[in-house]
Coordinates of C-alpha atoms in Angstrom, one line a residue:
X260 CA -1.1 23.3 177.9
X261 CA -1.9 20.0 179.8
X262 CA -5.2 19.7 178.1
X263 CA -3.5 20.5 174.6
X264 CA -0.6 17.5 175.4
X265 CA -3.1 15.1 176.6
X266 CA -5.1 15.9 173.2
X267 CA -1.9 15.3 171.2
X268 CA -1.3 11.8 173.8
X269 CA -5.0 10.9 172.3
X270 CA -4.7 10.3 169.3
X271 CA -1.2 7.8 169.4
X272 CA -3.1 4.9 170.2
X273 CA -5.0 5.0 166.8
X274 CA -1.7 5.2 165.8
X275 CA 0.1 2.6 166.8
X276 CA -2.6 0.3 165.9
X277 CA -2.6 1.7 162.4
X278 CA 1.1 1.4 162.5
X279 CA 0.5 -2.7 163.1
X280 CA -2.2 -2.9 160.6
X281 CA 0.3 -1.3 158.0
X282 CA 3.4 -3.9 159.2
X283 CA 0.7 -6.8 158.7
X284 CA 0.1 -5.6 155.5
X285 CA -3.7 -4.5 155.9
X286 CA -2.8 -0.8 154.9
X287 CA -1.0 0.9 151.9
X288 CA 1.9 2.7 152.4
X289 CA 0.1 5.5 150.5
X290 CA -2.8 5.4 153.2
X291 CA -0.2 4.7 156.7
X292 CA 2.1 8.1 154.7
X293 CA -0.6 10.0 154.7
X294 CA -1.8 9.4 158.5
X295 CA 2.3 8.8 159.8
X296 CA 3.6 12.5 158.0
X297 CA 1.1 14.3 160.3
X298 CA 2.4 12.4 163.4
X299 CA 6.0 13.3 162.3
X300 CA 7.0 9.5 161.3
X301 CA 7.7 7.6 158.4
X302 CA 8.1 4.5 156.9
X303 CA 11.6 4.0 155.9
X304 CA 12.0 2.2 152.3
X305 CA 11.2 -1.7 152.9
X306 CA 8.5 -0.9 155.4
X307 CA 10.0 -2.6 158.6
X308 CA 11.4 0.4 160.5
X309 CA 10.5 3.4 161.0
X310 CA 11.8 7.3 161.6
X311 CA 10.5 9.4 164.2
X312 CA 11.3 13.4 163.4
X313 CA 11.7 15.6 166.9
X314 CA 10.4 19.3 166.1
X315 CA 12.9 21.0 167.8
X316 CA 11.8 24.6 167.4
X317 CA 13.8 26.6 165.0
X318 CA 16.8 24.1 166.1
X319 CA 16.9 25.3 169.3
X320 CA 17.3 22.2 171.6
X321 CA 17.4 23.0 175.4
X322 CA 19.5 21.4 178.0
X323 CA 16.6 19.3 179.3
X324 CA 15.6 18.1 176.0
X325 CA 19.0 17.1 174.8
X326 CA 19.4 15.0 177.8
X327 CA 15.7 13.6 177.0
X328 CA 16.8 12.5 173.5
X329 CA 20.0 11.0 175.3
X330 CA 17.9 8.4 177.1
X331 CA 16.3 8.2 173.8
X332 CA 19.2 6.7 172.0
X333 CA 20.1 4.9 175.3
X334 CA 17.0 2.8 175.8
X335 CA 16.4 2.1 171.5
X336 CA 19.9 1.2 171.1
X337 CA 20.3 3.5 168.5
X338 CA 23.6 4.1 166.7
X339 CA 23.4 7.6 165.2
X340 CA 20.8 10.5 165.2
X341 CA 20.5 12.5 162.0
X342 CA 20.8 16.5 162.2
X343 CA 18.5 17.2 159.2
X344 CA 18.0 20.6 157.1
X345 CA 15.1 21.6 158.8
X346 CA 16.5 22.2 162.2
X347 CA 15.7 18.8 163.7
X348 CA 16.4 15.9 164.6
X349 CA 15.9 12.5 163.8
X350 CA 15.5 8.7 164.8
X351 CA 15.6 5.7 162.7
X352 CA 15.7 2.3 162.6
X353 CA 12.9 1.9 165.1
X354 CA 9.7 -0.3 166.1
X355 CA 6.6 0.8 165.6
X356 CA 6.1 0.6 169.0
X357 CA 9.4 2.6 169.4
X358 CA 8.1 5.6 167.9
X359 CA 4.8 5.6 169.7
X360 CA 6.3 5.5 173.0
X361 CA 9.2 8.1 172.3
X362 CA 6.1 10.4 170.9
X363 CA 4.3 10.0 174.3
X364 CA 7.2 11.0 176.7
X365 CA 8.3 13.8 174.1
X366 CA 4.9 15.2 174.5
X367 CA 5.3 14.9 178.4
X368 CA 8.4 16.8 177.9
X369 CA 7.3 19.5 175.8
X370 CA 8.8 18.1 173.1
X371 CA 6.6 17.5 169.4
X372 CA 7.0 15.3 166.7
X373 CA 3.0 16.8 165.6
X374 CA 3.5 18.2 162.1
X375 CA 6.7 17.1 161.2
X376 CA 5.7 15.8 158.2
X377 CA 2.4 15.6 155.9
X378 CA 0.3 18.9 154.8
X379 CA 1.3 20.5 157.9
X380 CA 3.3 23.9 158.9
X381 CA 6.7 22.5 159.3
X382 CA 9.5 23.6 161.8
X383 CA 10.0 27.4 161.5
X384 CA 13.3 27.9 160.4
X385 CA 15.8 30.8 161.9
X386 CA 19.3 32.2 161.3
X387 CA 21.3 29.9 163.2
X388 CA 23.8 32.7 164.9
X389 CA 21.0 34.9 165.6
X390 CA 21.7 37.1 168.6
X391 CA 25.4 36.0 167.9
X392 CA 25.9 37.2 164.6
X393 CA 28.3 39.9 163.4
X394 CA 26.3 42.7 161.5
X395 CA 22.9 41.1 162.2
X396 CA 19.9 43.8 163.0
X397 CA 18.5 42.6 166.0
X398 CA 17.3 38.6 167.7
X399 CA 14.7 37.2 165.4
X400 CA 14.9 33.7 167.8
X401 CA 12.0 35.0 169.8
X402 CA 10.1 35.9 167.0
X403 CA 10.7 32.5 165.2
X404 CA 9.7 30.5 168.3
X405 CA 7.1 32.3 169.1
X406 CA 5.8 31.6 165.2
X407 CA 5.9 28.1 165.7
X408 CA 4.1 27.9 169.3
X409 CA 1.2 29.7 167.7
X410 CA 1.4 27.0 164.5
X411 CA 2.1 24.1 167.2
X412 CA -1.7 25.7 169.0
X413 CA -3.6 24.7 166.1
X414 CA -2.5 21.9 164.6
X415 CA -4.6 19.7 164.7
X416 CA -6.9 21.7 163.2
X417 CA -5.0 22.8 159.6
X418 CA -6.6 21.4 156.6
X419 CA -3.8 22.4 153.9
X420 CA -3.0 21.3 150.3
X421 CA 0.1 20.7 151.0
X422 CA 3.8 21.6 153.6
X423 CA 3.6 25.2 154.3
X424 CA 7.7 26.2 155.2
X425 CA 8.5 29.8 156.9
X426 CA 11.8 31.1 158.0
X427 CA 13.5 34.5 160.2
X428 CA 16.2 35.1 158.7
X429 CA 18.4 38.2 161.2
X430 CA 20.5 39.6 158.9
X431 CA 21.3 39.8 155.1
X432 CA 22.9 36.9 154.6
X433 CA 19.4 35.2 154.5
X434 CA 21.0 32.4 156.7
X435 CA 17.3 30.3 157.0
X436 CA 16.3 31.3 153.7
X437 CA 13.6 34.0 153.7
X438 CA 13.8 34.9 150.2
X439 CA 13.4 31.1 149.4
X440 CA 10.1 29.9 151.4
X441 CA 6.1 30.2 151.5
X442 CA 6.6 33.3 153.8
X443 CA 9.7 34.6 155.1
X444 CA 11.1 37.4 157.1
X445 CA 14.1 39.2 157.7
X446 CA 15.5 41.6 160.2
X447 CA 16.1 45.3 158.9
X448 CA 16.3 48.6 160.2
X449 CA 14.9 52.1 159.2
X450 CA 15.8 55.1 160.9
X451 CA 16.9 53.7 164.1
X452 CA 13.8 51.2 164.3
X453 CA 13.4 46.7 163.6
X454 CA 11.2 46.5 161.0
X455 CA 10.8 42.7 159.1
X456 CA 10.9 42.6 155.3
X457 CA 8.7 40.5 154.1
X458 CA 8.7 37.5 151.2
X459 CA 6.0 35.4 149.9
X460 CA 5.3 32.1 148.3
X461 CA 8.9 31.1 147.5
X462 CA 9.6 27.7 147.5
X463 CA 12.6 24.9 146.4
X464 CA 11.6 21.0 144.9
X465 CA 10.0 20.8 141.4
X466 CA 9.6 24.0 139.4
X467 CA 11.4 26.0 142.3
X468 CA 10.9 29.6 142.5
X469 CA 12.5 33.0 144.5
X470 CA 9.7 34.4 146.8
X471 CA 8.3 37.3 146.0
X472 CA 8.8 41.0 148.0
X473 CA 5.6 42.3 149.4
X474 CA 6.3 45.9 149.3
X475 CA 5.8 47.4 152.6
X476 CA 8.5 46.3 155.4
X477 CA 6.1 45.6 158.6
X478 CA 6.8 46.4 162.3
X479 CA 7.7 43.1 164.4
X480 CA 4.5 42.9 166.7
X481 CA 2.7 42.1 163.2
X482 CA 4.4 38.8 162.0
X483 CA 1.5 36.5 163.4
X484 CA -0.8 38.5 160.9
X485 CA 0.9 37.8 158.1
X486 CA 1.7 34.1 159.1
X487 CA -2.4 33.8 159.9
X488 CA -2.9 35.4 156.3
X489 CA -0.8 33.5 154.1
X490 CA -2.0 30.0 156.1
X491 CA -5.7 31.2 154.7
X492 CA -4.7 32.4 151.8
X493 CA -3.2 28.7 151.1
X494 CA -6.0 27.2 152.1
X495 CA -8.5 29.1 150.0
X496 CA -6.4 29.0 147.2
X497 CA -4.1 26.2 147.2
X498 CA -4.6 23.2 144.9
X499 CA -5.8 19.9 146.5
X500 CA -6.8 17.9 143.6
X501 CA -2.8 17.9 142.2
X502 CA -0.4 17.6 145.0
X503 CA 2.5 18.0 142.5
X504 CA 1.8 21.6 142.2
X505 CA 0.1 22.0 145.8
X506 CA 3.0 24.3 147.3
X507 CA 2.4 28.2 147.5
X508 CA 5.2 29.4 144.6
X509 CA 2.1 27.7 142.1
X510 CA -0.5 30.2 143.1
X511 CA 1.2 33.5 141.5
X512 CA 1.8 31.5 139.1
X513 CA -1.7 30.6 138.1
X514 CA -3.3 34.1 139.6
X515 CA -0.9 36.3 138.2
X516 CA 1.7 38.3 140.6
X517 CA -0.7 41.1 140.7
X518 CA -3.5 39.2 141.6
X519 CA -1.5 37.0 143.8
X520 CA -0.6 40.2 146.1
X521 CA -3.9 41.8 145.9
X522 CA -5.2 38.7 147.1
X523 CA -2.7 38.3 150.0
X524 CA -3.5 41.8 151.0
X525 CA -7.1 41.2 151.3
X526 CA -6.4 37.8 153.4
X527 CA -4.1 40.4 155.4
X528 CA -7.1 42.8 155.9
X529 CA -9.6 40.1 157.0
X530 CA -7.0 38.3 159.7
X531 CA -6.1 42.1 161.7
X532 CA -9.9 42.9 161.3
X533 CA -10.7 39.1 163.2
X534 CA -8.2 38.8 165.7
X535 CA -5.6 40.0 168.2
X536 CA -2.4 38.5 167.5
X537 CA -0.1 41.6 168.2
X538 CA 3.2 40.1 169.0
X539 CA 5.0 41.9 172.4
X540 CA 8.3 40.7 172.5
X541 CA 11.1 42.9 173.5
X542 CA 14.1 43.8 170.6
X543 CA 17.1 45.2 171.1
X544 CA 19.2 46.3 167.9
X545 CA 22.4 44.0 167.9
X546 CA 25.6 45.7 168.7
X547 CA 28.5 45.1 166.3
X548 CA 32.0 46.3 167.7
X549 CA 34.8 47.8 165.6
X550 CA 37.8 45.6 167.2
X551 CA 37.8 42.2 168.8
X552 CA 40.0 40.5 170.7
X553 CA 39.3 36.8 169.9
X554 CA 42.9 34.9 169.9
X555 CA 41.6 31.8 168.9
X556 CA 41.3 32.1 164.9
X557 CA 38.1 31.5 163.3
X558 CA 37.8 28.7 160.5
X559 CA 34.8 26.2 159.4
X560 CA 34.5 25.2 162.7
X561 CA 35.3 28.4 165.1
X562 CA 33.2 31.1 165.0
X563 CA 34.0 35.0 166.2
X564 CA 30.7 36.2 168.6
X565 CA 29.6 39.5 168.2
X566 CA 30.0 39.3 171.5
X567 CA 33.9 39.7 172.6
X568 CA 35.5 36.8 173.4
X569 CA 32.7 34.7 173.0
X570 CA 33.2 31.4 170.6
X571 CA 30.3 29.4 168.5
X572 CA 31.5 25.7 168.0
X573 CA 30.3 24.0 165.1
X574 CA 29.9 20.6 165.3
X575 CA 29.1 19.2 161.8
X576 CA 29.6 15.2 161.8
X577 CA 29.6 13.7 158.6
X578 CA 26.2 13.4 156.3
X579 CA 24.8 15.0 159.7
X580 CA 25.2 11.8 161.0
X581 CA 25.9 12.2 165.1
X582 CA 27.1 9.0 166.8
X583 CA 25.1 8.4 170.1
X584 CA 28.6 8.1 171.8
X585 CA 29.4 11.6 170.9
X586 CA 25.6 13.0 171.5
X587 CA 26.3 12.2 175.0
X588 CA 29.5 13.7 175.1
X589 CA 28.2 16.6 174.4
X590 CA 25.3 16.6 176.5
X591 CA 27.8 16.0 179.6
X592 CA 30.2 19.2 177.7
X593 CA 26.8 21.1 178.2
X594 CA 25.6 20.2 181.8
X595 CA 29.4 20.4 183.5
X596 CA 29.5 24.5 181.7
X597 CA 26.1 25.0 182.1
X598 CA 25.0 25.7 178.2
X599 CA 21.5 26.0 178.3
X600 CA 21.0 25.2 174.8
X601 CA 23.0 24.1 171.4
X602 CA 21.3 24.8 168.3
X603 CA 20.4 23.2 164.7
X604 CA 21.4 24.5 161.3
X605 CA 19.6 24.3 157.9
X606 CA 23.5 22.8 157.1
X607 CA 23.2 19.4 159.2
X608 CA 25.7 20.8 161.9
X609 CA 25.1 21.5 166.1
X610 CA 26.3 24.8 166.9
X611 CA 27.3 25.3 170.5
X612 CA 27.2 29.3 171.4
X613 CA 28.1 31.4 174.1
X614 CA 31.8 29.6 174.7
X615 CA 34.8 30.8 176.2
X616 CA 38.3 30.2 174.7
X617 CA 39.0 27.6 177.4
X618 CA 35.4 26.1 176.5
X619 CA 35.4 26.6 173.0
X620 CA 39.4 24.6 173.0
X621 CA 37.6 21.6 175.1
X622 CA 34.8 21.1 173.0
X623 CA 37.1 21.2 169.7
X624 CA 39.2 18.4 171.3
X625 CA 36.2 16.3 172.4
X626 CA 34.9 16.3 169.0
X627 CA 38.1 15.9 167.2
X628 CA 37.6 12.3 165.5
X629 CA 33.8 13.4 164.2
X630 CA 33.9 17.0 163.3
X631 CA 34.1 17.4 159.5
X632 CA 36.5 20.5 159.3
X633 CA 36.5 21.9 155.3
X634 CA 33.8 23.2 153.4
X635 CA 33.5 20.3 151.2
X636 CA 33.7 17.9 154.2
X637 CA 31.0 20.4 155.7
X638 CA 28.7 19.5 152.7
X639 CA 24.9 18.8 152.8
X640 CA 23.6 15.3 152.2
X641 CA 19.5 14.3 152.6
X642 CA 19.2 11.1 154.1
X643 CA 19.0 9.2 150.7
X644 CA 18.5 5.7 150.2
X645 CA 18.7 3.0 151.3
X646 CA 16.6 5.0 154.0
X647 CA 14.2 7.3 152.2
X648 CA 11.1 5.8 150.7
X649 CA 11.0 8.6 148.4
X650 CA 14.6 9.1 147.8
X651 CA 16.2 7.7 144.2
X652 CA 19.9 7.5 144.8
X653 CA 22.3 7.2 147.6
X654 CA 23.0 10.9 148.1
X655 CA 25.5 10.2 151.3
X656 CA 27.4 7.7 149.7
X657 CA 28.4 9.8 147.1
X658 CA 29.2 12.7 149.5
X659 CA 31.4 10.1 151.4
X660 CA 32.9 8.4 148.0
X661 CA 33.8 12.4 147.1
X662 CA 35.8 12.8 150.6
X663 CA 37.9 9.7 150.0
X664 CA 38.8 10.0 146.4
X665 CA 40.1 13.8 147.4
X666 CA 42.0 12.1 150.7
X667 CA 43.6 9.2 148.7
X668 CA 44.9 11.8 145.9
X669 CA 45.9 14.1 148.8
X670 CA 43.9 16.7 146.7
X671 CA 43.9 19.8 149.1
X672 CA 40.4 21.0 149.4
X673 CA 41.3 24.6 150.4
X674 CA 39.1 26.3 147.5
X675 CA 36.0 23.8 147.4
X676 CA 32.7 24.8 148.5
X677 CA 30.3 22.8 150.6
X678 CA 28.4 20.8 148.1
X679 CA 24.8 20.1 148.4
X680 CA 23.2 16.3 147.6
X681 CA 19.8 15.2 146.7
X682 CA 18.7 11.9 146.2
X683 CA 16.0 13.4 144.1
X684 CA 14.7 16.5 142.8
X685 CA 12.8 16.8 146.3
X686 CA 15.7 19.2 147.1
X687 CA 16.0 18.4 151.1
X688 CA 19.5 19.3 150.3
X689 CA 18.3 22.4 148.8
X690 CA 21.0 21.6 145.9
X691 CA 19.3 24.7 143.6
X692 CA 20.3 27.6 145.6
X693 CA 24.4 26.1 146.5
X694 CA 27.2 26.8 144.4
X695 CA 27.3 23.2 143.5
X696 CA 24.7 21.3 144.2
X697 CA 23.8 17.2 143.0
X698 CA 19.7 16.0 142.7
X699 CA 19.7 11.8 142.0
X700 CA 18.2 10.1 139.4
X701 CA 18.3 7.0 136.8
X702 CA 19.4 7.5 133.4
X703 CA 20.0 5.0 131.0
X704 CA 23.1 5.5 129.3
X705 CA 23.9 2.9 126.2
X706 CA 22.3 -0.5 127.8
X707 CA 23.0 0.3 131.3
X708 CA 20.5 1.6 133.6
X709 CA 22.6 4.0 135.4
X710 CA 22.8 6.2 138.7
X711 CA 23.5 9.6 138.0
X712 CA 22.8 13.0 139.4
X713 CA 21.9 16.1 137.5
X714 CA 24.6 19.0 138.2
X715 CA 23.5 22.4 139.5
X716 CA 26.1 25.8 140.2
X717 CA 26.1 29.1 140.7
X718 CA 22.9 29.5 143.1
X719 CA 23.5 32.0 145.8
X720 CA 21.0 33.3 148.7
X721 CA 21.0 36.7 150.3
X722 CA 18.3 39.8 150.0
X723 CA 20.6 41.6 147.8
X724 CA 20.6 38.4 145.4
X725 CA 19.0 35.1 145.3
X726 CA 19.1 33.2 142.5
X727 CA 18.8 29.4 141.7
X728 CA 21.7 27.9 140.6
X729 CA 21.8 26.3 136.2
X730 CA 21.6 23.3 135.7
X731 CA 24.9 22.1 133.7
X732 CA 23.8 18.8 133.1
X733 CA 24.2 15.1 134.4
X734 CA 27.0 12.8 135.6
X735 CA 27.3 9.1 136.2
X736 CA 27.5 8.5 140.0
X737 CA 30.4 7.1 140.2
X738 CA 32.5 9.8 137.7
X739 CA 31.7 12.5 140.3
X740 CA 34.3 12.2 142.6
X741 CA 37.1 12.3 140.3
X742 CA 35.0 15.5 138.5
X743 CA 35.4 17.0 141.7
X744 CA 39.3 16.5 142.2
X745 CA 39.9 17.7 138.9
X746 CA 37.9 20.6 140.1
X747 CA 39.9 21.1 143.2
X748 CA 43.2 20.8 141.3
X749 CA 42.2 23.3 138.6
X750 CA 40.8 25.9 141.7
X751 CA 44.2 25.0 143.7
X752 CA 46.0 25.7 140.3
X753 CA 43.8 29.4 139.9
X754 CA 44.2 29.9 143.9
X755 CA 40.7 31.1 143.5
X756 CA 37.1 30.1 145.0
X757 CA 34.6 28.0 143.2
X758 CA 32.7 30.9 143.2
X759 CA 35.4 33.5 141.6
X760 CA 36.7 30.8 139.3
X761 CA 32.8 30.2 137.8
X762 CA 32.4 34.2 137.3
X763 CA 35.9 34.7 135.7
X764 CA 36.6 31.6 133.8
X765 CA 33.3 29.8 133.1
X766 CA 35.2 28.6 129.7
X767 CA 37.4 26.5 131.2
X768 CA 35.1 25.2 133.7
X769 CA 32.7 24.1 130.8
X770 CA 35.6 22.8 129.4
X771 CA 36.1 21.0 132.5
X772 CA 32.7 19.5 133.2
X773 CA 32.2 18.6 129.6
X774 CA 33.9 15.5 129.6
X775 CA 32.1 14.4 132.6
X776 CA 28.4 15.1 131.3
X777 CA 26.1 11.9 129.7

């Protein structure tokens, strides 16, 4: 492992001095993107300042390394981390220098930034209440971690068209979004024994697509196989002359299904005749009681352990956006308890597991003034611009602009879902698969070039159903939040979900949206 950090160490110095030649205006942005995504750093839009993105494997951050990025924010001065939908965490507004020295001591640290962006494996996402979940099958996190340390080995070394995304999903509920990325798998048993199912070349963005089942569920020690085989089958296959249709959900598509899965089985094949990558971890099958006795009563922020009398905090600030101030509150809650770890969702929130009811109380105080404690307030935002090189529109200012036009019509937001914002059709937000989701654009509407966002509803994830969500059209920007209020009042007036009140009366919410659409 030392030789592998010191390798990674190596190659920061070219780096930085790329970094300088970009600021001075002697590289592209094209050519310092396609060198800075590898690293795990980007430009942010205006090319001044930069982001750093901390791989924080399958979201799970340990003690030590939240008290690592805590000096982090300490010494850079920096406001406000970012909890993004990837499980990790990021740093902005920084020197190029910054983000050069933060990569070095990370590495010392055990901590990556390598591959958190460009053509690269990105973090492997996972079920964020795995091992805590109600009705889950067994602990994928071991599983998910392990998948990444074997991607983190070789790194350096992938030549791929384009991101390659997997997820471990431990239950049904699809919670990372097997059913939704280039190779998935979920926990299920079969007579008594964990197996994984099994999902292939699914993917979200442009032309999104469901993954597709490969037939045979496949026993846990074998995952490494399959993550070995659909890494060469991208690579064999993949496109590299058009990066807009680079991802994995294009190759089926061009092959054929048939051929596609003929093809992965031979990639299959060829990887368990190679190597040994047999997987021995341990699995127990979770344990799900019949009666609790949790007093504390569970809502968006409190969450029921399968465990008895064991609490999940959830710790969602708003556009993911976690004041330093509060970081280190948090990082103090953990070291006076003795928390080893908090954990990352796909849903910009920190999830603190394994409390009592006197922990679980504390914590809910101490974060009183930043938790967002609804749904809706609970919604998704990508990072948007002015931040995002790539991004189009201003995706957390709407999200914010939708909160206060409910609070100043004291609209209750009982029957609102989390909504889901894009500032694109990049889908960071993953707005497709949401029950209402937002992707940012420009229209021009009579002679005004306007900022709108197309509308999406009715996507839902899970293995029994996943399907992406219609698009119903697009709004001007700033018509959204009162769209949304008059949506709350009509769902308050039904004293029905979003969800119900789209399957039962999908007239009247036509009727609704009509008047809002361009």
């Amino acid at each position: 492992m030392e030789n592998y950090n010191e390798m990674l160490k190596s190659e920061i110095g070219a780096f930085r001095e790329l970094g300088h030649r970009f600021l001075n205006k002697e590289v592209s942005v094209g050519e310092f993107k396609g060198a800075s995504g590898g690293m795990g750093v980007y430009a942010q839009r205006g090319g001044q300042s930069f982001m750093i993105r901390l791989r924080t494997s399958s979201g799970v951050i340990a003690l030590k390394h939240m008290k690592l990025i805590s000096t982090f924010l300490n010494q850079y001065k920096i406001d406000h981390l970012h909890l993004t939908t990837r499980q990790a965490v990021q740093l902005h507004n920084l020197g190029i220098d910054d983000v050069c020295n933060i990569m070095e001591t990370s590495i010392d640290n055990g901590l990556y930034t390598r591959g958190g962006g460009g053509n690269f494996p990105r973090n492997v996402s996972l079920s964020i209440l795995s091992g805590v979940e109600k009705n889950e099958c067994f602990d994928v996190t071991d599983f998910a971690l392990k998948t990444g340390e074997y991607l983190m080995s070789q790194i350096t070394s992938y030549k791929l068209p384009r991101k390659l995304k997997i997820a471990f999903s431990s239950s049904d509920n699809d919670d990372a979004n097997a059913t939704l990325n280039d190779l998935g798998f979920m926990a299920t048993i079969k007579d008594g024994k964990p197996y994984f199912k099994v999902f292939l070349a699914g993917g979200l963005g442009s032309n999104p697509g469901i993954s597709l089942h490969y037939a045979n569920l496949i026993e846990p020690k074998d995952i490494l196989y399959h993550v070995e085989a659909m890494t060469q089958l991208f690579i064999a296959e993949g496109d590299y002359k058009n990066k807009a249709k680079a991802r994995t959900r294009y190759i089926p598509r061009r092959l054929g299904t048939e051929a596609f899965l003929e093809c992965y089985e031979k990639h299959l094949q060829t990887v368990k005749a190679e190597r040994e990558l047999d997987v021995n971890i341990p699995i127990t099958l979770s344990e799900t009681l019949t009666k609790y006795s949790h007093k504390l009563p569970e809502n968006p922020c409190l969450i029921h352990q399968r465990q008895d009398n064991l609490y999940t905090v959830v710790v969602h600030p708003l556009n993911g956006q976690l004041p330093a101030k509060d970081f280190d509150n948090i990082v103090a809650f953990l070291e006076k308890y003795n928390v080893k770890e908090v954990r990352i969702s796909m849903n910009e929130s920190m999830y603190v597991r394994n409390l009592t009811e006197e922990q679980a109380k504390e914590l809910l105080e101490m974060t009183d003034s930043i938790r967002m404690k609804s749904k809706v307030e609970q919604s998704v935002s990508c990072i948007g611009v002015p931040t995002c090189q790539m991004g189009i529109e201003q995706s957390q200012k709407l999200l914010a602009d939708i909160l206060s036009y409910l609070k100043e019509n004291k609209t209750s937001d009982t029957f609102l879902p989390s909504i889901h914002i894009s500032g694109c059709q990049n889908s960071c937000s993953r707005h497709q698969i949401n029950e209402i989701g937002f992707a940012g654009g420009k229209r021009k509407v009579g002679d005004a070039l306007e900022d709108v966002f197309d509308l999406y509803v009715g996507g839902v994830f899970s293995r029994e159903k996943t399907e992406l969500g219609r698009k119903v059209g697009t709004i001007i920007m700033r018509n959204i939040p009162k769209f949304i209020n008059d949506l709350a009042n009509e769902l308050n007036k039904n004293n029905m979900s979003f969800r119900e009140y789209l399957s039962t009366k999908e007239n009247e919410f036509n009727e609704l949206v009509s008047s809002y659409l361009i």
